[in-house]
């Protein structure tokens, strides 16, 4: 399996999206914030090279777990319910890349906390858009098949250590992403997980009503 580069223009990261993610709604940011965002967006467009890798395999849901090839994923009842009727699965990894990681490290060295925070938000947006890109590529491949939303270890009681099983299927350091002893990914702005595929799956989006983390700041009341 070979990883693929994503043309940054396909990501489509915009100033409006970043402002929204930072928390600006009805108020306008001051000029210094806009200047930082403008400069960072220009630099990211020149230097950042997001990557992704996925493959599709037959699999089955067994109770509260998912079996794909030689791996038994203990995803738990919430995710298996959302994967219901899947007959095969896409196993994936995506990353904002080492280039983005380097930019983050430079910002930390400067000690500019505002810039570092904005970069952190941008990195999350980039890798999530890379995940969206995977889904678009998958849709072209699936033709008449449907797919679920993507799900990752660390959410809905799917234990983070299950990342080892994903990397066991994807190979050593897919897309240059390494897994630490405590199952954190490096570059940090990376995601991995599975997507259910089938003729009768219901593509329900992940939402707060499925998550049991009451303290999450994004929880809808």
Tab-separated table of C-alpha atoms in Angstrom:
chain	number	residue	atom	x	y	z
A	1	UNK	CA	0.000	0.000	0.000
A	2	UNK	CA	1.319	3.405	-0.987
A	3	UNK	CA	0.312	6.617	0.704
A	4	UNK	CA	-1.045	9.477	-1.390
A	5	UNK	CA	-0.447	13.206	-1.264
A	6	UNK	CA	-3.402	15.572	-1.206
A	7	UNK	CA	-3.083	18.743	-3.232
A	8	UNK	CA	-3.492	21.500	-0.655
A	9	UNK	CA	-6.000	23.255	-2.910
A	10	UNK	CA	-8.310	20.264	-2.338
A	11	UNK	CA	-8.350	21.029	1.380
A	12	UNK	CA	-9.932	24.444	0.877
A	13	UNK	CA	-9.077	25.855	4.296
A	14	UNK	CA	-10.518	29.361	4.599
A	15	UNK	CA	-10.214	32.311	6.965
A	16	UNK	CA	-13.930	32.080	7.738
A	17	UNK	CA	-13.621	28.453	8.831
A	18	UNK	CA	-10.692	29.190	11.107
A	19	UNK	CA	-12.479	32.135	12.735
A	20	UNK	CA	-15.522	29.954	13.317
A	21	UNK	CA	-13.437	27.179	14.887
A	22	UNK	CA	-11.596	29.664	17.099
A	23	UNK	CA	-14.955	30.809	18.431
A	24	UNK	CA	-15.807	34.008	16.585
A	25	UNK	CA	-19.518	34.154	15.862
A	26	UNK	CA	-21.149	37.554	16.167
A	27	UNK	CA	-17.969	39.476	16.975
A	28	UNK	CA	-15.157	40.482	14.672
A	29	UNK	CA	-11.510	39.665	15.504
A	30	UNK	CA	-9.000	42.439	15.846
A	31	UNK	CA	-6.526	43.190	13.082
A	32	UNK	CA	-3.671	41.270	14.712
A	33	UNK	CA	-5.661	38.009	14.689
A	34	UNK	CA	-6.623	38.460	11.040
A	35	UNK	CA	-3.006	39.197	10.141
A	36	UNK	CA	-1.776	36.011	11.837
A	37	UNK	CA	-4.417	33.900	10.097
A	38	UNK	CA	-3.698	35.462	6.688
A	39	UNK	CA	0.051	34.892	7.010
A	40	UNK	CA	-0.346	31.339	8.257
A	41	UNK	CA	-2.804	30.388	5.518
A	42	UNK	CA	-0.366	31.650	2.892
A	43	UNK	CA	2.508	29.678	4.413
A	44	UNK	CA	0.495	26.482	4.821
A	45	UNK	CA	-0.604	26.621	1.182
A	46	UNK	CA	3.068	26.680	0.135
A	47	UNK	CA	4.556	24.166	2.541
A	48	UNK	CA	1.995	21.706	3.895
A	49	UNK	CA	1.538	18.335	2.183
A	50	UNK	CA	-1.315	16.317	3.736
A	51	UNK	CA	-1.226	12.566	3.135
A	52	UNK	CA	-3.633	9.661	3.394
A	53	UNK	CA	-3.766	5.909	3.038
A	54	UNK	CA	-6.675	3.502	3.101
A	55	UNK	CA	-7.637	0.054	1.955
A	56	UNK	CA	-10.964	-1.792	1.784
A	57	UNK	CA	-11.469	-5.263	3.176
A	58	UNK	CA	-14.394	-7.542	3.900
A	59	UNK	CA	-15.287	-7.826	7.554
A	60	UNK	CA	-18.098	-8.498	9.968
A	61	UNK	CA	-19.684	-7.111	13.089
A	62	UNK	CA	-19.842	-9.544	15.970
A	63	UNK	CA	-21.731	-8.193	18.965
A	64	UNK	CA	-19.848	-5.099	20.094
A	65	UNK	CA	-16.721	-5.768	18.030
A	66	UNK	CA	-15.657	-5.585	14.387
A	67	UNK	CA	-13.524	-8.261	12.735
A	68	UNK	CA	-11.339	-7.157	9.799
A	69	UNK	CA	-8.786	-9.602	8.414
A	70	UNK	CA	-6.723	-10.805	11.399
A	71	UNK	CA	-7.809	-8.038	13.778
A	72	UNK	CA	-10.710	-7.974	16.218
A	73	UNK	CA	-11.600	-4.363	17.014
A	74	UNK	CA	-13.383	-3.876	20.331
A	75	UNK	CA	-15.255	-0.786	19.171
A	76	UNK	CA	-18.053	-1.037	21.717
A	77	UNK	CA	-21.845	-0.865	21.362
A	78	UNK	CA	-22.177	2.734	20.159
A	79	UNK	CA	-19.861	2.446	17.169
A	80	UNK	CA	-21.033	-1.040	16.175
A	81	UNK	CA	-24.586	0.327	16.133
A	82	UNK	CA	-23.488	3.129	13.803
A	83	UNK	CA	-21.660	0.581	11.618
A	84	UNK	CA	-24.723	-1.658	11.398
A	85	UNK	CA	-25.257	-3.491	8.069
A	86	UNK	CA	-21.640	-2.949	6.982
A	87	UNK	CA	-20.249	-5.889	5.002
A	88	UNK	CA	-16.791	-4.424	4.400
A	89	UNK	CA	-14.659	-1.681	5.900
A	90	UNK	CA	-12.159	0.960	4.879
A	91	UNK	CA	-9.207	1.167	7.271
A	92	UNK	CA	-7.459	4.535	7.016
A	93	UNK	CA	-4.886	6.986	8.282
A	94	UNK	CA	-4.530	10.661	7.332
A	95	UNK	CA	-2.139	13.345	8.473
A	96	UNK	CA	-1.416	17.037	8.099
A	97	UNK	CA	2.168	15.832	7.674
A	98	UNK	CA	5.643	16.445	9.019
A	99	UNK	CA	5.782	19.792	7.223
A	100	UNK	CA	2.928	21.073	9.363
A	101	UNK	CA	4.551	19.594	12.463
A	102	UNK	CA	7.712	21.589	11.701
A	103	UNK	CA	5.748	24.819	11.408
A	104	UNK	CA	4.110	24.073	14.766
A	105	UNK	CA	7.489	23.475	16.403
A	106	UNK	CA	8.842	26.763	15.022
A	107	UNK	CA	5.843	28.597	16.487
A	108	UNK	CA	6.390	26.978	19.901
A	109	UNK	CA	10.035	28.011	19.816
A	110	UNK	CA	9.012	31.633	19.205
A	111	UNK	CA	6.714	31.470	22.212
A	112	UNK	CA	3.811	33.154	20.430
A	113	UNK	CA	0.906	31.521	22.227
A	114	UNK	CA	-1.776	33.109	20.051
A	115	UNK	CA	-0.117	31.966	16.840
A	116	UNK	CA	0.430	28.518	18.312
A	117	UNK	CA	-3.224	28.230	19.262
A	118	UNK	CA	-4.375	29.305	15.798
A	119	UNK	CA	-1.982	26.800	14.220
A	120	UNK	CA	-3.364	24.054	16.436
A	121	UNK	CA	-6.883	24.862	15.221
A	122	UNK	CA	-5.655	24.914	11.617
A	123	UNK	CA	-3.928	21.550	11.986
A	124	UNK	CA	-7.104	19.956	13.301
A	125	UNK	CA	-9.080	21.449	10.400
A	126	UNK	CA	-6.536	20.211	7.842
A	127	UNK	CA	-6.513	16.623	9.053
A	128	UNK	CA	-10.302	16.506	9.319
A	129	UNK	CA	-10.546	17.776	5.761
A	130	UNK	CA	-8.076	15.063	4.781
A	131	UNK	CA	-10.522	12.601	6.320
A	132	UNK	CA	-13.318	14.149	4.248
A	133	UNK	CA	-11.103	13.739	1.184
A	134	UNK	CA	-10.723	10.026	1.927
A	135	UNK	CA	-14.496	9.693	2.016
A	136	UNK	CA	-14.794	11.421	-1.370
A	137	UNK	CA	-12.191	9.066	-2.857
A	138	UNK	CA	-14.007	6.128	-1.308
A	139	UNK	CA	-17.308	7.214	-2.846
A	140	UNK	CA	-15.725	7.186	-6.308
A	141	UNK	CA	-14.487	3.661	-5.686
A	142	UNK	CA	-17.715	2.344	-4.147
A	143	UNK	CA	-20.055	3.358	-6.965
A	144	UNK	CA	-23.427	1.920	-5.861
A	145	UNK	CA	-22.362	1.135	-2.289
A	146	UNK	CA	-22.951	3.407	0.687
A	147	UNK	CA	-20.587	4.195	3.525
A	148	UNK	CA	-20.899	5.278	7.137
A	149	UNK	CA	-19.153	8.183	8.761
A	150	UNK	CA	-15.559	7.535	9.884
A	151	UNK	CA	-14.820	6.412	13.431
A	152	UNK	CA	-11.548	6.530	15.345
A	153	UNK	CA	-10.127	4.999	18.526
A	154	UNK	CA	-10.520	7.355	21.465
A	155	UNK	CA	-14.189	8.103	20.832
A	156	UNK	CA	-17.373	6.527	22.187
A	157	UNK	CA	-15.396	4.230	24.518
A	158	UNK	CA	-13.337	2.739	21.682
A	159	UNK	CA	-10.058	2.468	23.540
A	160	UNK	CA	-7.075	4.384	22.183
A	161	UNK	CA	-4.838	1.302	22.408
A	162	UNK	CA	-6.824	-0.167	19.508
A	163	UNK	CA	-4.748	2.106	17.282
A	164	UNK	CA	-2.142	-0.675	17.395
A	165	UNK	CA	-4.539	-2.945	15.509
A	166	UNK	CA	-5.159	-0.306	12.836
A	167	UNK	CA	-1.435	0.180	12.350
A	168	UNK	CA	-1.050	-3.594	12.312
A	169	UNK	CA	-3.200	-3.620	9.171
A	170	UNK	CA	-1.767	-0.476	7.557
A	171	UNK	CA	1.902	-1.351	8.044
A	172	UNK	CA	4.857	0.339	9.682
A	173	UNK	CA	4.503	4.132	9.884
A	174	UNK	CA	1.865	4.645	7.157
A	175	UNK	CA	2.103	8.146	5.646
A	176	UNK	CA	5.089	8.700	7.933
A	177	UNK	CA	2.854	8.485	11.009
A	178	UNK	CA	4.429	6.747	14.002
A	179	UNK	CA	2.637	5.330	17.020
A	180	UNK	CA	4.045	5.892	20.507
A	181	UNK	CA	4.063	3.417	23.383
A	182	UNK	CA	0.883	5.064	24.692
A	183	UNK	CA	-0.732	4.948	21.226
A	184	UNK	CA	-0.469	8.639	20.379
A	185	UNK	CA	0.322	9.477	16.768
A	186	UNK	CA	3.218	11.580	15.488
A	187	UNK	CA	2.772	13.919	13.671
A	188	UNK	CA	0.156	14.791	16.250
A	189	UNK	CA	-2.259	16.186	13.645
A	190	UNK	CA	-3.157	12.743	12.339
A	191	UNK	CA	-6.237	10.545	12.435
A	192	UNK	CA	-6.868	6.849	11.915
A	193	UNK	CA	-9.938	4.676	11.987
A	194	UNK	CA	-12.477	2.666	10.053
A	195	UNK	CA	-15.450	3.371	7.787
A	196	UNK	CA	-18.291	0.908	7.273
A	197	UNK	CA	-19.387	-0.012	3.745
A	198	UNK	CA	-22.542	-1.763	2.538
A	199	UNK	CA	-25.585	-1.543	0.311
A	200	UNK	CA	-27.935	-0.894	3.198
A	201	UNK	CA	-25.856	1.089	5.685
A	202	UNK	CA	-27.314	4.288	7.053
A	203	UNK	CA	-24.754	7.107	6.733
A	204	UNK	CA	-25.575	8.711	10.067
A	205	UNK	CA	-23.184	11.457	11.092
A	206	UNK	CA	-21.360	11.183	14.394
A	207	UNK	CA	-23.194	13.453	16.817
A	208	UNK	CA	-23.272	14.420	20.474
A	209	UNK	CA	-26.261	12.159	21.129
A	210	UNK	CA	-24.048	9.130	20.489
A	211	UNK	CA	-21.212	10.271	22.764
A	212	UNK	CA	-21.093	9.754	26.521
A	213	UNK	CA	-18.465	12.447	27.248
A	214	UNK	CA	-20.592	14.918	29.194
A	215	UNK	CA	-17.673	17.335	29.751
A	216	UNK	CA	-16.982	17.927	26.025
A	217	UNK	CA	-17.169	21.643	25.159
A	218	UNK	CA	-18.792	20.819	21.807
A	219	UNK	CA	-21.682	18.937	23.389
A	220	UNK	CA	-25.012	20.266	22.182
A	221	UNK	CA	-27.451	21.101	24.916
